[in-house]
PDB file of C-alpha atoms and ligand atoms in Angstrom:
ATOM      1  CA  UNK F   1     -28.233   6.119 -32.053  1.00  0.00           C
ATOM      2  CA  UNK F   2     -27.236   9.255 -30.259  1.00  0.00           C
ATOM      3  CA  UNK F   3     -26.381   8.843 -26.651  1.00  0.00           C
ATOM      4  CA  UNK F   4     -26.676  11.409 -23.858  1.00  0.00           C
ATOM      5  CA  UNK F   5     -24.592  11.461 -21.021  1.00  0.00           C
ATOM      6  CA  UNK F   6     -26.673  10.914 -18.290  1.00  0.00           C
ATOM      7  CA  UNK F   7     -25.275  12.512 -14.895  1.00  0.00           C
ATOM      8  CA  UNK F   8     -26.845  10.534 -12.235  1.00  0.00           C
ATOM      9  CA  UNK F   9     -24.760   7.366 -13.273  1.00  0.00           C
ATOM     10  CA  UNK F  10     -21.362   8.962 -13.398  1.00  0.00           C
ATOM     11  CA  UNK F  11     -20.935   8.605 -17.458  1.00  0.00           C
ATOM     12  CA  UNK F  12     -18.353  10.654 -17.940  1.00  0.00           C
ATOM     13  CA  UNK F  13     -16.781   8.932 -21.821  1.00  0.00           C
ATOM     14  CA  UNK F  14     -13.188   8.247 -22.569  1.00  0.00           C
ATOM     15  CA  UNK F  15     -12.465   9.991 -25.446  1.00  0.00           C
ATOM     16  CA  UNK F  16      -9.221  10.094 -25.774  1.00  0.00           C
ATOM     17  CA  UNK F  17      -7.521   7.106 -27.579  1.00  0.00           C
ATOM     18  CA  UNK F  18      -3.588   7.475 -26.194  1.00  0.00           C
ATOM     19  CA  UNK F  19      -5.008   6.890 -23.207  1.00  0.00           C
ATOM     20  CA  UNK F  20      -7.426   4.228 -23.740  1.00  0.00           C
ATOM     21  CA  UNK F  21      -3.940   2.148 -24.992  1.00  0.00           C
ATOM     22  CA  UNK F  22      -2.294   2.963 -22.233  1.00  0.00           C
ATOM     23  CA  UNK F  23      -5.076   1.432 -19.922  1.00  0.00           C
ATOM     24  CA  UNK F  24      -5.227  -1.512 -21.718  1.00  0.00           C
ATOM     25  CA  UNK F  25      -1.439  -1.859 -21.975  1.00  0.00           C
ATOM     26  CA  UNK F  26      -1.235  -1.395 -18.493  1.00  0.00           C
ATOM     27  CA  UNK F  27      -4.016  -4.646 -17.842  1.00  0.00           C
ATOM     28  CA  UNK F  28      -2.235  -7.516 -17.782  1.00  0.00           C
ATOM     29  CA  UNK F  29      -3.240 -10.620 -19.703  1.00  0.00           C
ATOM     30  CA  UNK F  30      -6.283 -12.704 -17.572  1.00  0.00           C
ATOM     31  CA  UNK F  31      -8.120 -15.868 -18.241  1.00  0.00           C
ATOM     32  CA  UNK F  32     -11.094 -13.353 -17.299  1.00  0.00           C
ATOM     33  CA  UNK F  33     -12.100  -9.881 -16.895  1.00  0.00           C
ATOM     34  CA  UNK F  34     -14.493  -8.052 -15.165  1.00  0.00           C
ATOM     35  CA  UNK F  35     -15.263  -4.601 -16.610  1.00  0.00           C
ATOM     36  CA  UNK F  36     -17.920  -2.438 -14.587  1.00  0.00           C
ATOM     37  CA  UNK F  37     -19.235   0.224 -16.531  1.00  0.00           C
ATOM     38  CA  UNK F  38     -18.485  -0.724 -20.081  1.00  0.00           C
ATOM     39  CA  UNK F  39     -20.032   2.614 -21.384  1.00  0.00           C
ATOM     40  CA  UNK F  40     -20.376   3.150 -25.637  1.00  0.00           C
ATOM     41  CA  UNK F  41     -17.576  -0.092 -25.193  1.00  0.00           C
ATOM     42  CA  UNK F  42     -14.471   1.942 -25.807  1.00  0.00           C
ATOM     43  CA  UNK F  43     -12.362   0.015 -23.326  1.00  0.00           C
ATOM     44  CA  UNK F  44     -14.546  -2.968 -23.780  1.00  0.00           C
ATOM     45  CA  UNK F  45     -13.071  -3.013 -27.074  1.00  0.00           C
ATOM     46  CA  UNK F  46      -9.516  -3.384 -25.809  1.00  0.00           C
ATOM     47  CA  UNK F  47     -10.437  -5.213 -23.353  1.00  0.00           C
ATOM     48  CA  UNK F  48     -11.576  -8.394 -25.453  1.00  0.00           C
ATOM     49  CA  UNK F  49      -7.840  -9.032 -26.705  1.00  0.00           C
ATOM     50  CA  UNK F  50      -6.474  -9.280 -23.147  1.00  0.00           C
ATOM     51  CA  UNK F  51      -8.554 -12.127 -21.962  1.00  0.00           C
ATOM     52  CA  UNK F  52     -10.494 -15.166 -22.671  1.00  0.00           C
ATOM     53  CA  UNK F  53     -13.346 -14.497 -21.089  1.00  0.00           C
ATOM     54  CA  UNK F  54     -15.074 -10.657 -20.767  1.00  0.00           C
ATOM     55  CA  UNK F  55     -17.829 -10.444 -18.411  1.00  0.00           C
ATOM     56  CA  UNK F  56     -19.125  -6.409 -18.088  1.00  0.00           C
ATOM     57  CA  UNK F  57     -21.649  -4.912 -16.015  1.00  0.00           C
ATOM     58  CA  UNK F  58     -23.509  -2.433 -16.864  1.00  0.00           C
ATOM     59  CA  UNK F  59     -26.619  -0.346 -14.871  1.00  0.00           C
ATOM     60  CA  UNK F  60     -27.945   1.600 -17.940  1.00  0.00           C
ATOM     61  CA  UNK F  61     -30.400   0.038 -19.958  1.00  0.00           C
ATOM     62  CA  UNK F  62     -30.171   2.463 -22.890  1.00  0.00           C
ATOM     63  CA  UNK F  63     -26.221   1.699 -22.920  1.00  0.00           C
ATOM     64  CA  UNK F  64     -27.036  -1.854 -22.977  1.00  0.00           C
ATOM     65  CA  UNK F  65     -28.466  -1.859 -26.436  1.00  0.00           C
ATOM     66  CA  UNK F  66     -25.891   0.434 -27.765  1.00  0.00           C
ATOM     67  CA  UNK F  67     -23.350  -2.159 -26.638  1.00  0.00           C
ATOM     68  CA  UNK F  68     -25.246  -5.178 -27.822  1.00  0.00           C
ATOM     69  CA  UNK F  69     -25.729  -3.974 -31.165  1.00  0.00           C
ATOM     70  CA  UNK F  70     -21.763  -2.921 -31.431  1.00  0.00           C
ATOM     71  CA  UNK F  71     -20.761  -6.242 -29.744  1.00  0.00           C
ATOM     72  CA  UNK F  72     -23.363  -8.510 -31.251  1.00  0.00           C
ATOM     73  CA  UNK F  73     -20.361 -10.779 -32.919  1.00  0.00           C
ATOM     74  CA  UNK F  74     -18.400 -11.127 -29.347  1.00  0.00           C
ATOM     75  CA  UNK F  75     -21.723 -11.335 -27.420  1.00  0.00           C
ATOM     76  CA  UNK F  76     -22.123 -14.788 -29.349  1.00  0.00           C
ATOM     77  CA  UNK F  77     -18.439 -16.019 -27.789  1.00  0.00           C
ATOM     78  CA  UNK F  78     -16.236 -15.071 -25.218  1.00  0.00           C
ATOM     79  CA  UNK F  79     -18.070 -11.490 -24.248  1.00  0.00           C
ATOM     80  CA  UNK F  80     -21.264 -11.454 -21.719  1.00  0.00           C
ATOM     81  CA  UNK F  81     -22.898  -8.352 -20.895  1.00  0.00           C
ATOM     82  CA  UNK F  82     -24.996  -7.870 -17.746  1.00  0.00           C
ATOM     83  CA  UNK F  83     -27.534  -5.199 -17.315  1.00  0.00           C
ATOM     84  CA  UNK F  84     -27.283  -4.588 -13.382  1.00  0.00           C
ATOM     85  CA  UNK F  85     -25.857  -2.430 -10.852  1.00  0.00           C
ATOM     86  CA  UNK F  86     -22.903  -3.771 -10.051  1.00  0.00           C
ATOM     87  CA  UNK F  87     -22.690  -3.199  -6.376  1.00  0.00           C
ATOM     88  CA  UNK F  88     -26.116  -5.049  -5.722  1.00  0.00           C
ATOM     89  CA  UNK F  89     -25.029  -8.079  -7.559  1.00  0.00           C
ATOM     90  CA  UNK F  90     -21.256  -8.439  -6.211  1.00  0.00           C
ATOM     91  CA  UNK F  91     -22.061 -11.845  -5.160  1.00  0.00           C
ATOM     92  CA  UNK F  92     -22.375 -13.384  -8.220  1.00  0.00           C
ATOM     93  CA  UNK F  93     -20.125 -10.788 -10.466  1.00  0.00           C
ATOM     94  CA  UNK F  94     -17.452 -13.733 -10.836  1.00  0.00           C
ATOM     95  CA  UNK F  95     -17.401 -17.559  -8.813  1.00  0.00           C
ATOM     96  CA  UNK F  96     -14.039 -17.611 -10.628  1.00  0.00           C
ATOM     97  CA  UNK F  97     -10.892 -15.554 -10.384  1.00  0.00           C
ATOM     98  CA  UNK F  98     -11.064 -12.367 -12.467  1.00  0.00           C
ATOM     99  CA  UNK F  99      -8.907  -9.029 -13.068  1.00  0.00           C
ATOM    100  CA  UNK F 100     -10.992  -5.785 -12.432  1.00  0.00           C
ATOM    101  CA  UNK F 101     -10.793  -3.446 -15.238  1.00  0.00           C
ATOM    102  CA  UNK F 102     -12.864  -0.455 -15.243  1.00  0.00           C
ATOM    103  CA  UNK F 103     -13.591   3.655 -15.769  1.00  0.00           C
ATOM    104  CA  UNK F 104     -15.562   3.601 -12.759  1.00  0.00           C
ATOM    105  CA  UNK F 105     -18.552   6.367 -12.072  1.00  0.00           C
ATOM    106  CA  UNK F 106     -16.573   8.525  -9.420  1.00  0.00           C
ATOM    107  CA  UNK F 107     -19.914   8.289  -6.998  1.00  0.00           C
ATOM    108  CA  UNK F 108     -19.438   4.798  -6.272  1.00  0.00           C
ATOM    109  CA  UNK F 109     -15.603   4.567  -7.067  1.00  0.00           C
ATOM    110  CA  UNK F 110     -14.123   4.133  -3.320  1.00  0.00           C
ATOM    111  CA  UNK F 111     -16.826   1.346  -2.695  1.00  0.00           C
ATOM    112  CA  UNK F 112     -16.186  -0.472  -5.635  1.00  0.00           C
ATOM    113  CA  UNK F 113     -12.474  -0.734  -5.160  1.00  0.00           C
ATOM    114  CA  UNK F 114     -13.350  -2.080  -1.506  1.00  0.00           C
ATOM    115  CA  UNK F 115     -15.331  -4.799  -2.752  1.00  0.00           C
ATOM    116  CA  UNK F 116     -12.959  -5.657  -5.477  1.00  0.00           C
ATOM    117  CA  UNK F 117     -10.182  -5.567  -2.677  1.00  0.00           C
ATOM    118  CA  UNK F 118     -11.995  -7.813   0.110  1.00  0.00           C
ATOM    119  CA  UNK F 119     -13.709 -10.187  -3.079  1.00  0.00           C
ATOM    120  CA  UNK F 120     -10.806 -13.437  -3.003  1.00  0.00           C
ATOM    121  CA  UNK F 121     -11.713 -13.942  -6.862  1.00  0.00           C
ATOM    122  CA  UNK F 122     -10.541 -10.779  -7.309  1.00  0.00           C
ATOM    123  CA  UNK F 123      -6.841 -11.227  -8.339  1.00  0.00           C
ATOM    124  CA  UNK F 124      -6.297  -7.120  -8.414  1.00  0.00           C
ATOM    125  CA  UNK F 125      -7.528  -4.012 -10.400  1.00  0.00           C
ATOM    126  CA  UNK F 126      -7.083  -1.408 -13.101  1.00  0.00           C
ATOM    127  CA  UNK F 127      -9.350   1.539 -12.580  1.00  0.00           C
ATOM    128  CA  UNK F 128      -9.527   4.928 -13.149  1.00  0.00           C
ATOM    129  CA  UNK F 129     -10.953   7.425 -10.304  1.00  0.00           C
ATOM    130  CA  UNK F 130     -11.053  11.188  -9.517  1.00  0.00           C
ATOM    131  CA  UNK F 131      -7.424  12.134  -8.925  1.00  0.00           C
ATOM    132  CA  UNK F 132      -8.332  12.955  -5.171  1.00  0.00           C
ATOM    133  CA  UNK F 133      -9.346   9.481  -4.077  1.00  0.00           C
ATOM    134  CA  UNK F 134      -6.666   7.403  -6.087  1.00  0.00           C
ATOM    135  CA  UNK F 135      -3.934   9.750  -4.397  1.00  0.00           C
ATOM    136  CA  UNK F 136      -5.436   8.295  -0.880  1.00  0.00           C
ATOM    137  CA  UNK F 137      -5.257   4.733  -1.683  1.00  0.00           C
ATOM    138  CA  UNK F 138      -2.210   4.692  -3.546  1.00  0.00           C
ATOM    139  CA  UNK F 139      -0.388   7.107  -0.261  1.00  0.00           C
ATOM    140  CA  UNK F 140       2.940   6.131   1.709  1.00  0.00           C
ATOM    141  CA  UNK F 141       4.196   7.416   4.940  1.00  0.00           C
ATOM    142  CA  UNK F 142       3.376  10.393   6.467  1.00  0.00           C
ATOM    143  CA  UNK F 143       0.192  10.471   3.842  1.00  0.00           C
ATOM    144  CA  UNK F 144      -0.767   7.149   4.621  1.00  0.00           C
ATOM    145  CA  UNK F 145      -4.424   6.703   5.506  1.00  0.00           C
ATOM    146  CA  UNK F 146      -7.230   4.036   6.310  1.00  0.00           C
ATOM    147  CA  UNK F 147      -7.671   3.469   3.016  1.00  0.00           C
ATOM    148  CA  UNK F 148      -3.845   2.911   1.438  1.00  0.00           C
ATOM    149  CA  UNK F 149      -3.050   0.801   4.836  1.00  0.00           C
ATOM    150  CA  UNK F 150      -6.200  -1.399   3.383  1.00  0.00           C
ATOM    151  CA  UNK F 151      -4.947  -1.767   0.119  1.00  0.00           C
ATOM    152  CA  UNK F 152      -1.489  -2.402   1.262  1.00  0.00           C
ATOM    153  CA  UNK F 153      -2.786  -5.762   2.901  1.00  0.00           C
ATOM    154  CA  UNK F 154      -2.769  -7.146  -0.753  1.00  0.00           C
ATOM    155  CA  UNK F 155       0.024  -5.205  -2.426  1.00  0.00           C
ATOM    156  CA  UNK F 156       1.122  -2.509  -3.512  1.00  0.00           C
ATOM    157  CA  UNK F 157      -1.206   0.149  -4.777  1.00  0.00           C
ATOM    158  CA  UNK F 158       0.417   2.121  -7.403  1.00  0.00           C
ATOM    159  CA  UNK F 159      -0.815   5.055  -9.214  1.00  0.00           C
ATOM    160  CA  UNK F 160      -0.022   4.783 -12.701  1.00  0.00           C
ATOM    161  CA  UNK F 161      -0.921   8.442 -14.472  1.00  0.00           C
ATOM    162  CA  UNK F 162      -2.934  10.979 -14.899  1.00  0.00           C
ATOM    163  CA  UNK F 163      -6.276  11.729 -16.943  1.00  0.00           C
ATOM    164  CA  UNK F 164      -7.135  15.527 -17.496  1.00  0.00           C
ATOM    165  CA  UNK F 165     -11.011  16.208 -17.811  1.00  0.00           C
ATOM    166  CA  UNK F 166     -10.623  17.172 -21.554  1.00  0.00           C
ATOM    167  CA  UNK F 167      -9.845  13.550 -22.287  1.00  0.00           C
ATOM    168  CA  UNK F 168     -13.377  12.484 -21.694  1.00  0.00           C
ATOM    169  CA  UNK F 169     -16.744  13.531 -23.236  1.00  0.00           C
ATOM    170  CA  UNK F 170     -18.417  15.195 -21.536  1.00  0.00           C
ATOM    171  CA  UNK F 171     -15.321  16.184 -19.168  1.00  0.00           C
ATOM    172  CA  UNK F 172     -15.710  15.640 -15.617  1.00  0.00           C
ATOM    173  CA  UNK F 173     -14.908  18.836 -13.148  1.00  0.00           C
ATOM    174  CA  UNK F 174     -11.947  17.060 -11.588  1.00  0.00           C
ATOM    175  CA  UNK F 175      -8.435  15.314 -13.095  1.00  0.00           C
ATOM    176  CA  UNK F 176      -8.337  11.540 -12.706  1.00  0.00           C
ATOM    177  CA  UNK F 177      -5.999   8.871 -12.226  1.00  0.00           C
ATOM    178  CA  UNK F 178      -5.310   5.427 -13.254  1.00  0.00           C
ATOM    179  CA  UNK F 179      -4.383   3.643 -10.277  1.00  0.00           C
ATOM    180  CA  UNK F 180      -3.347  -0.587 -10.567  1.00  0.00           C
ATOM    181  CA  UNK F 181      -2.994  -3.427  -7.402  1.00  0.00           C
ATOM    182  CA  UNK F 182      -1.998  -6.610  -8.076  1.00  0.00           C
ATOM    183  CA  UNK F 183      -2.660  -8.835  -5.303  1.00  0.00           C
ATOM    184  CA  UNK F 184       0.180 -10.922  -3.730  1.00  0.00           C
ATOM    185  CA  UNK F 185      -1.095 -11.511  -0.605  1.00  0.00           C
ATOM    186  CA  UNK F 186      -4.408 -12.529   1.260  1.00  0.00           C
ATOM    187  CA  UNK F 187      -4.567 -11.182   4.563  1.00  0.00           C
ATOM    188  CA  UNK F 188      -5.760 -13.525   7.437  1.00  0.00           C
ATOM    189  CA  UNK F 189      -7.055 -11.158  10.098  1.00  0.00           C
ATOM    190  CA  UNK F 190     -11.497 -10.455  10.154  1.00  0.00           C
ATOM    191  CA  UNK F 191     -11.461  -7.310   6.998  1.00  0.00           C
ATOM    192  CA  UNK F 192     -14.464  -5.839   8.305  1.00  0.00           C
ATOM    193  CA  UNK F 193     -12.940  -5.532  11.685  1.00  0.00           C
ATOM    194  CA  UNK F 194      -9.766  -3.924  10.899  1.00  0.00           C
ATOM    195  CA  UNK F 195     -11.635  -1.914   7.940  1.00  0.00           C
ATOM    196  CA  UNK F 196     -13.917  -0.146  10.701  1.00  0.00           C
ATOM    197  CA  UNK F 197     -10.646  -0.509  13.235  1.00  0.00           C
ATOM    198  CA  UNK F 198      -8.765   1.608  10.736  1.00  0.00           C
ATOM    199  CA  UNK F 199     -11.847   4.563  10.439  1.00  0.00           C
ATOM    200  CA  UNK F 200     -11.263   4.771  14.581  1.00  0.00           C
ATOM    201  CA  UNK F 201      -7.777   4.820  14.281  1.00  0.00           C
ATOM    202  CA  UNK F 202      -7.826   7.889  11.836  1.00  0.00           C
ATOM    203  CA  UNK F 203     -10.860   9.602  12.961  1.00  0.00           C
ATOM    204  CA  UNK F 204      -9.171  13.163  13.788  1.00  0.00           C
ATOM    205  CA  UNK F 205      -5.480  12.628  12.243  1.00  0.00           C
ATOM    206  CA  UNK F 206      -4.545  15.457  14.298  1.00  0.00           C
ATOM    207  CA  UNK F 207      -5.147  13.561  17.753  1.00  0.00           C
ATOM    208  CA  UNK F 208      -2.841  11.185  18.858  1.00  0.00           C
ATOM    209  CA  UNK F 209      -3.344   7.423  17.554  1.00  0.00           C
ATOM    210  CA  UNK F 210      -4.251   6.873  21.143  1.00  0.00           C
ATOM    211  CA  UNK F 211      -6.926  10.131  21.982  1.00  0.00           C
ATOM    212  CA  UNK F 212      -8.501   8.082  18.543  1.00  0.00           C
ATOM    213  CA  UNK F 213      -8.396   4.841  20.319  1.00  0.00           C
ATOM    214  CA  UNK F 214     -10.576   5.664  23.087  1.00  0.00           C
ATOM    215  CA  UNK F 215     -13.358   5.218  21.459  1.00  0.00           C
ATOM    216  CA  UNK F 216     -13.242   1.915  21.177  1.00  0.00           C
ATOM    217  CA  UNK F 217     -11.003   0.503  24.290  1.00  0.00           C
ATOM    218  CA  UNK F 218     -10.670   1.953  27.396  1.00  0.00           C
ATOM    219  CA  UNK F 219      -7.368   4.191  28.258  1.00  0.00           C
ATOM    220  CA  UNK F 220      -5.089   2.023  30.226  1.00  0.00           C
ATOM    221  CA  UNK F 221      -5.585  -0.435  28.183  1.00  0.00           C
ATOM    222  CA  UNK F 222      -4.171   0.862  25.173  1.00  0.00           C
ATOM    223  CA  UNK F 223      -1.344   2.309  27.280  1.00  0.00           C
ATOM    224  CA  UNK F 224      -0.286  -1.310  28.205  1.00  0.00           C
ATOM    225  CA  UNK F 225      -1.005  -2.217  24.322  1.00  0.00           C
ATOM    226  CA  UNK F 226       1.507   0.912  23.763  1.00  0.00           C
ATOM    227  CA  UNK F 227       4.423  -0.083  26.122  1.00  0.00           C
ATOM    228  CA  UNK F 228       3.741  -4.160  25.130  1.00  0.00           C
ATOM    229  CA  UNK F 229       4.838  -3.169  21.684  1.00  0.00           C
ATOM    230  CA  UNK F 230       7.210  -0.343  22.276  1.00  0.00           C
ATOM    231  CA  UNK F 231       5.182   2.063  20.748  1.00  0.00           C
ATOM    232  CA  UNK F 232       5.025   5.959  22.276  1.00  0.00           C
ATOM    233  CA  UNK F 233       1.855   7.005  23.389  1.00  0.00           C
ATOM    234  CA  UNK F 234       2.158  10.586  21.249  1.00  0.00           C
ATOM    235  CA  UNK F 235       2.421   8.657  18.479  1.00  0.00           C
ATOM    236  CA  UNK F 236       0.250   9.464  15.694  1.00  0.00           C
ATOM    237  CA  UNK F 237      -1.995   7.352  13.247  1.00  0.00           C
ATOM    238  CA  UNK F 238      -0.171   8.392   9.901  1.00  0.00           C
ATOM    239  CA  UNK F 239       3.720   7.488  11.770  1.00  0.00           C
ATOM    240  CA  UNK F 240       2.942   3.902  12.538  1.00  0.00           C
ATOM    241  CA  UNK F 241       3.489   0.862  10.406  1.00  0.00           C
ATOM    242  CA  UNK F 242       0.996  -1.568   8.860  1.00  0.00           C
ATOM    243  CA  UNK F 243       2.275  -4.668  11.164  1.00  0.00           C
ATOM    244  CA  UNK F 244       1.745  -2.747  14.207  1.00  0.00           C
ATOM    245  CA  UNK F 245      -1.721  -1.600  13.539  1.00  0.00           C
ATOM    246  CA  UNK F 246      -2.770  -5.269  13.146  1.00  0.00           C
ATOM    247  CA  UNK F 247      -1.183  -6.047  16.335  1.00  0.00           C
ATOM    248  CA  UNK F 248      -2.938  -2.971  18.126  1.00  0.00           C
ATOM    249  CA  UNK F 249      -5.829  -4.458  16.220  1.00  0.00           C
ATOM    250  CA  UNK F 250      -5.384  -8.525  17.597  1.00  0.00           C
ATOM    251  CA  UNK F 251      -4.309  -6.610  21.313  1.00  0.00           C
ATOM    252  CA  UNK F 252      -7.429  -4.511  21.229  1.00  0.00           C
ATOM    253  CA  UNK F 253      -9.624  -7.326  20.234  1.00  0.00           C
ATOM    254  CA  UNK F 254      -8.175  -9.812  22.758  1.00  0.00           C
ATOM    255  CA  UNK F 255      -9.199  -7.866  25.473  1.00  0.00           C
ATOM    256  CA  UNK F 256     -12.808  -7.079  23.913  1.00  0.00           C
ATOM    257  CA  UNK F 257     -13.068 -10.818  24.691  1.00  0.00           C
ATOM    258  CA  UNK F 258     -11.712 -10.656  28.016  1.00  0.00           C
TER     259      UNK F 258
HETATM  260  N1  SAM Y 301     -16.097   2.601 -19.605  1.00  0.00           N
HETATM  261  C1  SAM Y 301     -16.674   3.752 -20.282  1.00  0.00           C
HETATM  262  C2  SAM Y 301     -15.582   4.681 -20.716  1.00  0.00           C
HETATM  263  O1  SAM Y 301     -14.443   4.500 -20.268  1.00  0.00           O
HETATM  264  O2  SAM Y 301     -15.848   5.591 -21.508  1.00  0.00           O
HETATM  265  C3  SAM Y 301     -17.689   4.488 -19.378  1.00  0.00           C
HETATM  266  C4  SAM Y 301     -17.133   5.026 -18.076  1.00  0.00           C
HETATM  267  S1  SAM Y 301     -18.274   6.034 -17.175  1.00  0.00           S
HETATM  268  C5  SAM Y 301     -17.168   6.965 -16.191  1.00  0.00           C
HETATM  269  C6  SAM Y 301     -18.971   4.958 -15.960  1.00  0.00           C
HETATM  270  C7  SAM Y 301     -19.895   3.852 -16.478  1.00  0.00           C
HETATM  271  O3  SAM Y 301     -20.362   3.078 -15.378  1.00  0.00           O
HETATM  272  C8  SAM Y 301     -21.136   4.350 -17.171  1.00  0.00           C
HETATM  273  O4  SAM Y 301     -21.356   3.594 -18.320  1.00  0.00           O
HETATM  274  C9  SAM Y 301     -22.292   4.120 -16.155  1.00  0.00           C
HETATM  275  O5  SAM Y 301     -23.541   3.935 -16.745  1.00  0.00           O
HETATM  276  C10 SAM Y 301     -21.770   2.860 -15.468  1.00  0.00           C
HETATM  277  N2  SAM Y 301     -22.254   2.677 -14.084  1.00  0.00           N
HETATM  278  C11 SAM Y 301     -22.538   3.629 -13.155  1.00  0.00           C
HETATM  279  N3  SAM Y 301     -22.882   3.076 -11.985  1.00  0.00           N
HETATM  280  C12 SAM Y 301     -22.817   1.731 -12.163  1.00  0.00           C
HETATM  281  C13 SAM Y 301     -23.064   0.614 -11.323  1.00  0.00           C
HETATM  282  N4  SAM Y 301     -23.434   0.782 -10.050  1.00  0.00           N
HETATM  283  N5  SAM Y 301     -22.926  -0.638 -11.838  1.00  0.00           N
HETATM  284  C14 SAM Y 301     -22.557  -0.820 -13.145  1.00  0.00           C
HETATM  285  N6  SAM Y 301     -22.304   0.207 -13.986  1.00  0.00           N
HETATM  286  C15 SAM Y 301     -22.417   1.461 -13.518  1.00  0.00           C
END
């Protein structure tokens, strides 16, 4: 059956089969996967000898019955396929802990790796994404950003290499990345909270942390939040640590309630 690409879902195929092993030798071994986006199955493939269990989502119907017919032996065992968007059925993607392996459609790519990151049966990731994006959550100091302080409340975010557009069929106008988080840690403070906390905090990086801050607690209160915990009030978002932004976070918070 010949396959088009078709745009509007992202399907941009890996072609390339050094890096297809190094994806898969870079997932480590799971009870279960979760692939979103399986594609023609070319990772899929790979995929099936890392775990016991392979569930993969997949939105495009036309895809689904290329992969059925090429996985009709695994379908019968360890492999499920599930024609759905992935993003409207999160809920029930996994009730059991899973590894997140994926190529994921670049349009949808920073949400995904949100829910994957706040999802507790998520035990951490493997994805590729334009280069851009995975250089934002993977960034350290003076790059750092809402999105790399969110993934370091798990662990560390690491990007793992590169993926030039001639790799994939047909190639995508950007370069890629692969990037991989394994979670060691469950943070304990309200995500959604600190998520849209964050967004405030980093709203114009060129502003002080505190000019950012004002729209969302009045001035001399974060100037008493500031001297509390020793922190200068020129500071800007990208110099502080994670630990104090959660305790800005609790501080600001606290006196929401007050
Ligand atoms: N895994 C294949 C590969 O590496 O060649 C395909 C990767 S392609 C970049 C992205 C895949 O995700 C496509 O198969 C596309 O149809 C699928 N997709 C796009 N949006 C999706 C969604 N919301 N939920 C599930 N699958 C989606």
């Amino acid at each position: 059956m010949q396959i088009k690409a078709k745009k509007h879902f992202g399907q941009n195929f890996l072609k390339n089969e050094s890096i297809k092993n190094k994806i898969i030798q870079s997932i480590p071994d799971s009870k279960k996967i979760v692939e979103i986006g399986p594609g023609l199955g070319d990772l899929t493939h790979g995929l099936l000898a890392k775990c016991e269990q392979l569930v993969c989502f997949e939105i495009d119907s036309d895809l689904i019955e290329h992969l059925k017919s090429r996985f009709s032996h695994e379908l019968e065992g360890k492999m499920q396929l599930i024609n759905a968007d992935a993003l409207k059925v999160w809920g029930e993607l996994s009730k059991q802990p899973y590894f997140l392996a994926a190529n994921l459609p670049y349009y949808v790519a920073t949400n995904i790796i949100l829910k994957a990151l706040r999802d507790k049966n998520c035990s951490g990731f493997v994805v590729m994404i334009q280069r851009e994006v995975a250089q934002k959550f993977c960034a350290k100091d003076a790059e750092q950003n809402s999105l790399s302080l969110l993934s370091c409340l798990y662990g560390e975010c690491e990007l793992l290499f590169d993926v030039e557009p001639e790799c994939f069929e047909p190639a995508p106008k950007v370069t890629s990345s692969v990037i991989k988080l394994v979670k060691n840690k469950e943070p304990d403070c309200d995500i959604a909270g600190f998520e849209s906390f964050l967004k405030s905090c980093f709203a114009a990086p060129r502003k002080t942390l505190a000019k950012n801050l004002l729209a969302i607690a009045q001035k001399e209160r974060i100037l008493r939040i500031f001297e509390q915990l020793g922190i200068k009030e020129s500071i800007r978002a990208h110099e502080l640590n994670l630990a104090l932004f959660l305790k800005i976070f609790d501080e600001v918070r606290d006196a929401k309630r007050q």
